[in-house]
Short mmCIF file of N, CA, C and O and ligand atoms in Angstrom, two decimals:
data_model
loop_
_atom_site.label_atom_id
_atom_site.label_comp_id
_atom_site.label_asym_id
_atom_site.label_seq_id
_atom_site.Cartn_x
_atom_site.Cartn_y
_atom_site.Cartn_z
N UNK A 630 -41.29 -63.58 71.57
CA UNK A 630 -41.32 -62.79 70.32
C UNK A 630 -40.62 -61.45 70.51
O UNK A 630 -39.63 -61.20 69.81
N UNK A 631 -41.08 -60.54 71.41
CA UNK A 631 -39.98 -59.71 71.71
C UNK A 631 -38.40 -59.74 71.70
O UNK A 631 -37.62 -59.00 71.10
N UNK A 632 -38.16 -60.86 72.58
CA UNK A 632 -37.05 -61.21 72.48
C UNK A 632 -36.33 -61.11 71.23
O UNK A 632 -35.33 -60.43 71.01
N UNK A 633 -36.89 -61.81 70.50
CA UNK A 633 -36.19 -62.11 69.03
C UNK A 633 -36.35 -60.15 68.61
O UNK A 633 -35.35 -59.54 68.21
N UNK A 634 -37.05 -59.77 68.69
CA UNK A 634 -37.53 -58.53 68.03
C UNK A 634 -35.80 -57.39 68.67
O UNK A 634 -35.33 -56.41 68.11
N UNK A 635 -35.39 -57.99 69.78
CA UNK A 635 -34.59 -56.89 70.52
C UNK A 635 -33.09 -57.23 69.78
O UNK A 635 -32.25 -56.40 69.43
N UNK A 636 -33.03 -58.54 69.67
CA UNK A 636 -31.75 -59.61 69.46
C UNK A 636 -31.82 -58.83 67.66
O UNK A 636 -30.70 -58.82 67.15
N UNK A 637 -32.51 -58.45 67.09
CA UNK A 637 -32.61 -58.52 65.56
C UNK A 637 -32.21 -56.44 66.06
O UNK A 637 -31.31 -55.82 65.49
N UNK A 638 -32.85 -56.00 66.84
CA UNK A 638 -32.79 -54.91 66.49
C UNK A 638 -30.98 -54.54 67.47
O UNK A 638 -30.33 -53.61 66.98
N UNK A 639 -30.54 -55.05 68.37
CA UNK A 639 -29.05 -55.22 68.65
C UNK A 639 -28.36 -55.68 67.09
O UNK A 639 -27.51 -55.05 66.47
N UNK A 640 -28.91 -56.75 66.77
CA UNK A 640 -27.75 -57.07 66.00
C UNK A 640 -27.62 -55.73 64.91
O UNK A 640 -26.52 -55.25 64.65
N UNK A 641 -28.62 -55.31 64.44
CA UNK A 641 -28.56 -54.07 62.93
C UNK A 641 -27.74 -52.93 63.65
O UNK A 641 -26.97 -52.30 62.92
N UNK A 642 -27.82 -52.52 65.18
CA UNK A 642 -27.30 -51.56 65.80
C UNK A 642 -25.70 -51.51 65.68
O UNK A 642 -24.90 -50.63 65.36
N UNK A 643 -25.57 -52.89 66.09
CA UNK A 643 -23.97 -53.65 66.19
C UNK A 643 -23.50 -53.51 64.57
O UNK A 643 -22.39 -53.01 64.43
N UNK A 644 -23.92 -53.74 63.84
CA UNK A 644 -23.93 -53.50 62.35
C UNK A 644 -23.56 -52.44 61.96
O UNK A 644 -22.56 -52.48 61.24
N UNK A 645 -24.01 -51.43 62.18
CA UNK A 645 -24.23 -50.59 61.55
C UNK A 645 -22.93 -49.59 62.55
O UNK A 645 -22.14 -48.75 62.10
N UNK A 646 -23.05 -49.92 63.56
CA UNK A 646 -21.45 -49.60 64.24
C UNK A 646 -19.86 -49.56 63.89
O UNK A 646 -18.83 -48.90 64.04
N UNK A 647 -20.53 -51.04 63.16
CA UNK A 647 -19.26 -51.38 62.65
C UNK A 647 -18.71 -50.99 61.24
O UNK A 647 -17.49 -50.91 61.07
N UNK A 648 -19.84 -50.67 59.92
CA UNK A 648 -19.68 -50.07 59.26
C UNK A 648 -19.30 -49.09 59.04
O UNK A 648 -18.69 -48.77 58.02
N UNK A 649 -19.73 -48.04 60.42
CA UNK A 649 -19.47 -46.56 60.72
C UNK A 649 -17.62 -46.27 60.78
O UNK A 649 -17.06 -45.24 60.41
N UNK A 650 -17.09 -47.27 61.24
CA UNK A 650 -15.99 -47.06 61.70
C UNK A 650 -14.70 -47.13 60.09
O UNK A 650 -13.72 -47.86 59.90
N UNK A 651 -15.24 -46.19 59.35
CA UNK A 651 -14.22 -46.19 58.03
C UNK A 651 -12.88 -46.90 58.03
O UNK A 651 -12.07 -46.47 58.84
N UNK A 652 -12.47 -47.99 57.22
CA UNK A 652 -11.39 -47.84 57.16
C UNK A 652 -10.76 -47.56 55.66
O UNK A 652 -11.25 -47.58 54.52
N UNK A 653 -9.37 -47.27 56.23
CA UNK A 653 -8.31 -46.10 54.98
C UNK A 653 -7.29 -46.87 55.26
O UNK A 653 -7.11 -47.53 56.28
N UNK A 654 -6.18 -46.68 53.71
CA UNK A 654 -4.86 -47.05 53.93
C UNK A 654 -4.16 -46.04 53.95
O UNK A 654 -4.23 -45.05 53.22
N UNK A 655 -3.32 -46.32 54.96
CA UNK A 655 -3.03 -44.59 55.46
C UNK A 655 -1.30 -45.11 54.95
O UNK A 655 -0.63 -45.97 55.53
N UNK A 656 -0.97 -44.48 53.99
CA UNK A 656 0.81 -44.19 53.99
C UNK A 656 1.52 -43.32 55.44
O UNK A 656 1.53 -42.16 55.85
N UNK A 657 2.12 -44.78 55.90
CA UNK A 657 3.61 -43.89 57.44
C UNK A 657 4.13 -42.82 56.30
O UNK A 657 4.01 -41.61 56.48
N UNK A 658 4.65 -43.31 55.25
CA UNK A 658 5.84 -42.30 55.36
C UNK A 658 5.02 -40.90 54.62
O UNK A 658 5.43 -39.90 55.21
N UNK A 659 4.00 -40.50 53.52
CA UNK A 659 3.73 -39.72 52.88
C UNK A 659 2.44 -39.26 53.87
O UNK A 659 1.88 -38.23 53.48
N UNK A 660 2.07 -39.65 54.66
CA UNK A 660 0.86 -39.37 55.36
C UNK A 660 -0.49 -39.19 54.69
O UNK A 660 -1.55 -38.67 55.01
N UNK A 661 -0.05 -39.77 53.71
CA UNK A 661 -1.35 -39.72 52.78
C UNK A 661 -2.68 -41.25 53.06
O UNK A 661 -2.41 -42.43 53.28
N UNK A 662 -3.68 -40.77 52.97
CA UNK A 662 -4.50 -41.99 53.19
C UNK A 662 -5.58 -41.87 52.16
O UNK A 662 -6.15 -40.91 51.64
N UNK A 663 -5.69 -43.36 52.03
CA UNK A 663 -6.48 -43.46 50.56
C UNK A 663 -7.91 -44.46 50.93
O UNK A 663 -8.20 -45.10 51.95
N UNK A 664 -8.56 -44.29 49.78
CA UNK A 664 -9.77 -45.28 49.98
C UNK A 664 -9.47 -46.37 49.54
O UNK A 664 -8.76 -46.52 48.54
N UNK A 665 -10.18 -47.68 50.51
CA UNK A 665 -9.54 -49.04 49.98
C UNK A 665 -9.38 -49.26 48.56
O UNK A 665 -8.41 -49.85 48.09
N UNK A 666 -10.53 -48.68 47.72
CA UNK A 666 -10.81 -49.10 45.99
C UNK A 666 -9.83 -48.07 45.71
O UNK A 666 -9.93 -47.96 44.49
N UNK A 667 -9.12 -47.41 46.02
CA UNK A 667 -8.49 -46.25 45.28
C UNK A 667 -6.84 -47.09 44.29
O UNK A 667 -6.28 -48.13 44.63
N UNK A 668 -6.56 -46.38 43.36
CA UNK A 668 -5.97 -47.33 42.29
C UNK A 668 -4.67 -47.00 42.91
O UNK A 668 -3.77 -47.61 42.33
N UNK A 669 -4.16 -46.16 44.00
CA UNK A 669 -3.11 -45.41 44.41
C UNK A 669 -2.83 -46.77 45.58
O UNK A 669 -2.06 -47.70 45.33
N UNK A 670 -3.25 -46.71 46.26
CA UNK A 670 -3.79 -47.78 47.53
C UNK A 670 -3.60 -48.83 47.21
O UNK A 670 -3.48 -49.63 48.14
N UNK A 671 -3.47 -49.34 45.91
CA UNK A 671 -3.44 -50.60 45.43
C UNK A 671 -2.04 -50.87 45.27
O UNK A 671 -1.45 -51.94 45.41
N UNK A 672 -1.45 -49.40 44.86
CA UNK A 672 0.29 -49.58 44.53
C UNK A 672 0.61 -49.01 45.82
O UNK A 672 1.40 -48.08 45.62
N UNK A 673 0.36 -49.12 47.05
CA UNK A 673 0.83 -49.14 48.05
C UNK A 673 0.91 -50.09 49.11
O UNK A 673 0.15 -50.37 50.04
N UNK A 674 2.10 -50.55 48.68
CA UNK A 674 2.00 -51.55 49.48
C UNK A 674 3.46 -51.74 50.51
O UNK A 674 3.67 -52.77 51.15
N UNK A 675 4.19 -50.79 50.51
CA UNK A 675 5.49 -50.81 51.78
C UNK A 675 5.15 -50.25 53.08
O UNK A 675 5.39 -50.76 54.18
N UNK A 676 4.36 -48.75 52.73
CA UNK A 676 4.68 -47.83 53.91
C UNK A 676 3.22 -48.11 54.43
O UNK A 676 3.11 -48.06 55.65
N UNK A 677 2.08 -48.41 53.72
CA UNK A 677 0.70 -48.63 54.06
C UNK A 677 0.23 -49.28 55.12
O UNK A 677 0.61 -50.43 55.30
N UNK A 678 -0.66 -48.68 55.99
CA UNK A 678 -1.06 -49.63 56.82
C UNK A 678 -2.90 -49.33 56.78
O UNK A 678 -3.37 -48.20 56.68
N UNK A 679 -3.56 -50.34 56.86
CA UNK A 679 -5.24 -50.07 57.16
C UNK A 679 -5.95 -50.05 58.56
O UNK A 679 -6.36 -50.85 59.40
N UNK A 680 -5.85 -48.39 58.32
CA UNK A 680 -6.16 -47.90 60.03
C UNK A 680 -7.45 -47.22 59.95
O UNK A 680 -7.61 -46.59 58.91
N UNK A 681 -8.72 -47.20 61.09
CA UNK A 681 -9.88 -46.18 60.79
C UNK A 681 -9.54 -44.72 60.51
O UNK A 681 -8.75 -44.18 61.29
N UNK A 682 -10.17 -43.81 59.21
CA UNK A 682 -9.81 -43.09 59.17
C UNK A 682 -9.96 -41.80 59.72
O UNK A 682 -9.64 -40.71 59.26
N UNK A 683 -10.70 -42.21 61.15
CA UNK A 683 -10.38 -40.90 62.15
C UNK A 683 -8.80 -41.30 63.28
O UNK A 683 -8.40 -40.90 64.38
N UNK A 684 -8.24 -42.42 62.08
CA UNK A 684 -6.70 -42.47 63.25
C UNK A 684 -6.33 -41.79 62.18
O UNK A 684 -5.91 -40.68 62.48
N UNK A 685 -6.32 -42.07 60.73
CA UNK A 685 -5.48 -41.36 60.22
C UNK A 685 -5.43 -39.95 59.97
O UNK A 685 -4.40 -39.42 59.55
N UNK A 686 -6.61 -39.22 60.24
CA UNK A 686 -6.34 -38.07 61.08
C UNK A 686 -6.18 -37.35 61.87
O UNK A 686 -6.21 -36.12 61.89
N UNK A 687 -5.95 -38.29 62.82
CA UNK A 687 -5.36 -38.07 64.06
C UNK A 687 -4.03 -37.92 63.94
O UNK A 687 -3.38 -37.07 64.55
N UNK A 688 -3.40 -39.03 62.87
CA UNK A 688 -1.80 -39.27 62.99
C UNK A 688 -1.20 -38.06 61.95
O UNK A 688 -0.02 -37.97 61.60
N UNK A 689 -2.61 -36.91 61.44
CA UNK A 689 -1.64 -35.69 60.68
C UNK A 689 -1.99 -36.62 59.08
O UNK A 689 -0.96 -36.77 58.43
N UNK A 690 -3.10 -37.15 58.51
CA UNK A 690 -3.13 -37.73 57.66
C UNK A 690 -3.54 -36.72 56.41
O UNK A 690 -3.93 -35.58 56.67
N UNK A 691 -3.46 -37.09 55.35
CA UNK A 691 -3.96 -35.89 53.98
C UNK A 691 -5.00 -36.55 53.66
O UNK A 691 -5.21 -37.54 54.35
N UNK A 692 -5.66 -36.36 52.92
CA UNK A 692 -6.41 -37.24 51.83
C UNK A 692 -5.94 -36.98 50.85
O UNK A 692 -5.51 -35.87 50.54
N UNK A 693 -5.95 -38.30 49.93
CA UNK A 693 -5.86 -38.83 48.52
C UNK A 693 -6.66 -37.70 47.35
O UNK A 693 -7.85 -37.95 47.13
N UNK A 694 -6.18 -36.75 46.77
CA UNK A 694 -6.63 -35.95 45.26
C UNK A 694 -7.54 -36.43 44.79
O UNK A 694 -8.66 -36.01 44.49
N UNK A 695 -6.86 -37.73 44.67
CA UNK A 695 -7.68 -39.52 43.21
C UNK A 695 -8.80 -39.50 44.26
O UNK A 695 -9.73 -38.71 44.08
N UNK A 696 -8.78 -40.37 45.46
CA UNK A 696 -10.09 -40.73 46.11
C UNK A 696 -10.74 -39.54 47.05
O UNK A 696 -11.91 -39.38 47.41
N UNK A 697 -9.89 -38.99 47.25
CA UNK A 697 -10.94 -37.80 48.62
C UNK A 697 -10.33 -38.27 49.97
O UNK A 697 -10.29 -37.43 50.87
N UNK A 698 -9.75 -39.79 50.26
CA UNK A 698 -9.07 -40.31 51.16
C UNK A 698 -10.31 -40.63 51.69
O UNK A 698 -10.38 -41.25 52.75
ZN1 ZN B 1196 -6.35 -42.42 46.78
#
């Protein structure tokens, strides 16, 4: 019973890890990065790539006006 109790409380940990890790569509060329739902993000689709968004501020990223990025 434990067992199961540790396996349930790993898995929500692992979960919740993975949620943590934001991702953004970050524009190469405008350095702008947007939130996935953002209506901007949606018409981006050349220079865009979907990176976590502590890369895209790493890589010198803005945030999005519309979403907050
Ligand atoms: Zn946006």
């Amino acid at each position: 019973m434990k067992k199961i109790i540790l396996s349930i409380l790993a898995f929500l940990f692992l979960s919740s890890t993975i949620t943590f890790a934001e991702m953004v569509l970050f524009n190469t060329k405008t350095l702008k990065y947007h939130q996935l739902w953002c209506r901007w993000a949606a018409k981006c689709t050349v220079n865009c790539i979907k990176i976590d968004k502590k890369e895209a501020i790493n890589r010198g990223g803005i945030p999005c006006k519309v979403c907050g990025g």
